[in-house]
Amino acid sequence: MAGVMPLTLRRMSSSLRSRMRDRSPGLGPALAGGALAAGLGLGACAALVMVLWVSSPYPDSGPGGALHVAAALWLLAHGVELVRAETLSGAPQPVGLTPLLLLALPVWLVYRAARDATDASDEPDGPPPVPARTAWTGVVLGYLGVGAAAALYASGGEPRPEWTWVTVCLPLLAGGAAGVGVWAGAGRPHPPVSSRLPHWVRGDTLGTAARAAGVATAVLAGGGALLLGASLVWHGETARLAFTQLTQGWTGRLTVLLLAVTLVPNAALWSASYALGPGFALGAGHLVHPLASDPAPLLPPFPLLAAVPDAGAGTPLNWAVALVPVAAGVTAGWFVAASAVRRARPWLHWSAGRSIGVLALAALLCALALTLLAELSGGPLGTSTLSRFGPLGWQTGPAAALWLLLLGTPVTLMARAWRLRGLRRGGALPARRGKKRTRPTAAKASRAAEPSPQLPGPTPEPKREDLYDFLEADTPEPAAPAPRTPDRSEDGDRSERGDRSEPGDRSEAEDRSEREAPSPGGPTSSEREEAPDPAAAPRTPEPAEALSRAPEADPDPAGPTPSA
């Protein structure tokens, strides 16, 4: 009995271990992953702020104030608008300009947490993967829990967050980034396309449009960064003086430099909007675009603001920024054409209409992306004149779509035709014919197989020379042998002798010769073969034929002898 109990306990323990090993991780690890992602982002902001606070020779507050600033900066990176209550005028001033470089940090952390929570183990006896819905819910709830705590802490300091923006921006960012992470962790499955969509949207069309839109957006953003760098080099002296005017110590200058670096993506998008045409606002009612530059007066001396074009009308140098959207349109068109005609599968090339449809879809997706990025890159820095900074999203997005359609359409058509021509020359595709020969349908083929009824042909008109057949010809022709006319004397002798010979007693050779002998004025054997059937097409002889033919009767040798 004592030996049975340890054996039973060992079996129970091994069964429990196998159940724990094979058990799905569930919601707990996903919650922990989301909370860890939020804590890492918050800790990075706190470390940066504390380093700057420690190195500052004139700190305005203690460590608590620095931590409040760190929490507010972390919320600002999510798009939450902050409010400064301690101002010179005494009125609260909003701060809603989100540094996009700081926004990339929480997005990447949430994405990694969701992907790791969904990704299955590589070991064969490892735990099964967490369901996508469970992983997404756990990561989002864990992240929002830490975010709510940080918002509560930051509300007691300066600046403080606006709770309306907290309840909107935090769930949107956490839910979107976690959704992409779960999708990547599950192996990037393709969602089922609804059958209600048009046929040219199905298959790889949507993926091609998304990739073309991403490439065009990257070209616009990269072109904007190049314009920003070129303008900073052009106005290098003004940008250098901005550091010395804002602060005197090296710590302050380092802080300004770090702030400028975090705002470089924002400035690149401003430059892209400037190249597209709508431009950006530097103060309420003050627009800067290639045709004219009107920045607000008394702007703070900031290094990135030194890249703003001088006030006044635009010059040809300002108009040259149109090369950026031209490059984006050409790139998108070439990308669509490369997907429309693939050298690996030349027989599956797209039609011209479908290629233009994919380009239009790519332009729409690019417009949506530019609208969102333009709205995120701008925001208020105060009230009155400082209430609007950055590009207008509702103008930047449609301008990008228009550039892509105008420049991408001819590039797509020309590149598609060029690739098809190369494939035809190489023999991968058959040569194009000038006229398409349509195959007859089954009904047409059956009708063609049926014999057509022979209708009586039209009565041939007499030739001009046949009208005068009765005239004597210039060249005499050999006359046809005249038919033999029976002699009356022979008829009389026959009647007197009572000739009893029957027509059948004549030899067959004589009958055949009489049948083959042409009758006077009658048709020859070849003419009888070519003559139409008199029963099928009865016709009345023409006057010329009646005159040309002699009304002689063909005597029948077997008939009765005419009487004297």
Short mmCIF file of C-alpha atoms in Angstrom, two decimals, residues 60 68-69 72-73 76 80-97 154-162 259 300 380-384 386-387 389:
data_model
loop_
_atom_site.label_atom_id
_atom_site.label_comp_id
_atom_site.label_asym_id
_atom_site.label_seq_id
_atom_site.Cartn_x
_atom_site.Cartn_y
_atom_site.Cartn_z
CA ASP A 60 13.27 75.24 -12.11
CA HIS A 68 5.72 65.17 -14.23
CA VAL A 69 7.29 66.60 -17.36
CA ALA A 72 3.43 64.65 -19.98
CA LEU A 73 6.06 64.21 -22.72
CA LEU A 76 2.39 64.04 -25.97
CA VAL A 80 -2.41 63.89 -26.45
CA GLU A 81 -2.74 67.66 -26.25
CA LEU A 82 -1.20 69.36 -23.20
CA VAL A 83 -2.13 72.59 -21.48
CA ARG A 84 0.28 75.06 -19.85
CA ALA A 85 -1.36 77.03 -17.07
CA GLU A 86 1.68 79.02 -15.89
CA THR A 87 2.12 81.62 -18.66
CA LEU A 88 3.04 85.28 -18.71
CA SER A 89 -0.47 86.30 -19.76
CA GLY A 90 -2.10 84.04 -17.15
CA ALA A 91 -4.31 82.32 -19.79
CA PRO A 92 -3.78 78.60 -20.38
CA GLN A 93 -1.90 77.82 -23.58
CA PRO A 94 -2.37 74.51 -25.46
CA VAL A 95 0.55 72.48 -26.80
CA GLY A 96 -0.53 69.98 -29.43
CA LEU A 97 2.47 69.65 -31.78
CA ALA A 154 0.76 64.01 -14.98
CA SER A 155 -2.52 65.80 -14.14
CA GLY A 156 -1.02 67.05 -10.90
CA GLY A 157 1.93 68.78 -12.54
CA GLU A 158 2.79 71.25 -15.28
CA PRO A 159 1.94 70.87 -18.12
CA ARG A 160 -1.13 68.69 -17.65
CA PRO A 161 -2.89 66.53 -20.24
CA GLU A 162 -6.38 67.06 -21.62
CA LEU A 259 14.02 68.86 -29.55
CA PRO A 300 10.60 82.24 -31.87
CA PRO A 380 -1.23 74.44 -31.88
CA LEU A 381 1.54 76.00 -29.82
CA GLY A 382 -0.65 78.55 -28.11
CA THR A 383 -3.62 80.77 -28.79
CA SER A 384 -4.33 83.51 -31.32
CA LEU A 386 0.12 80.39 -32.52
CA SER A 387 -3.07 78.34 -32.76
CA PHE A 389 1.23 75.30 -37.11
#
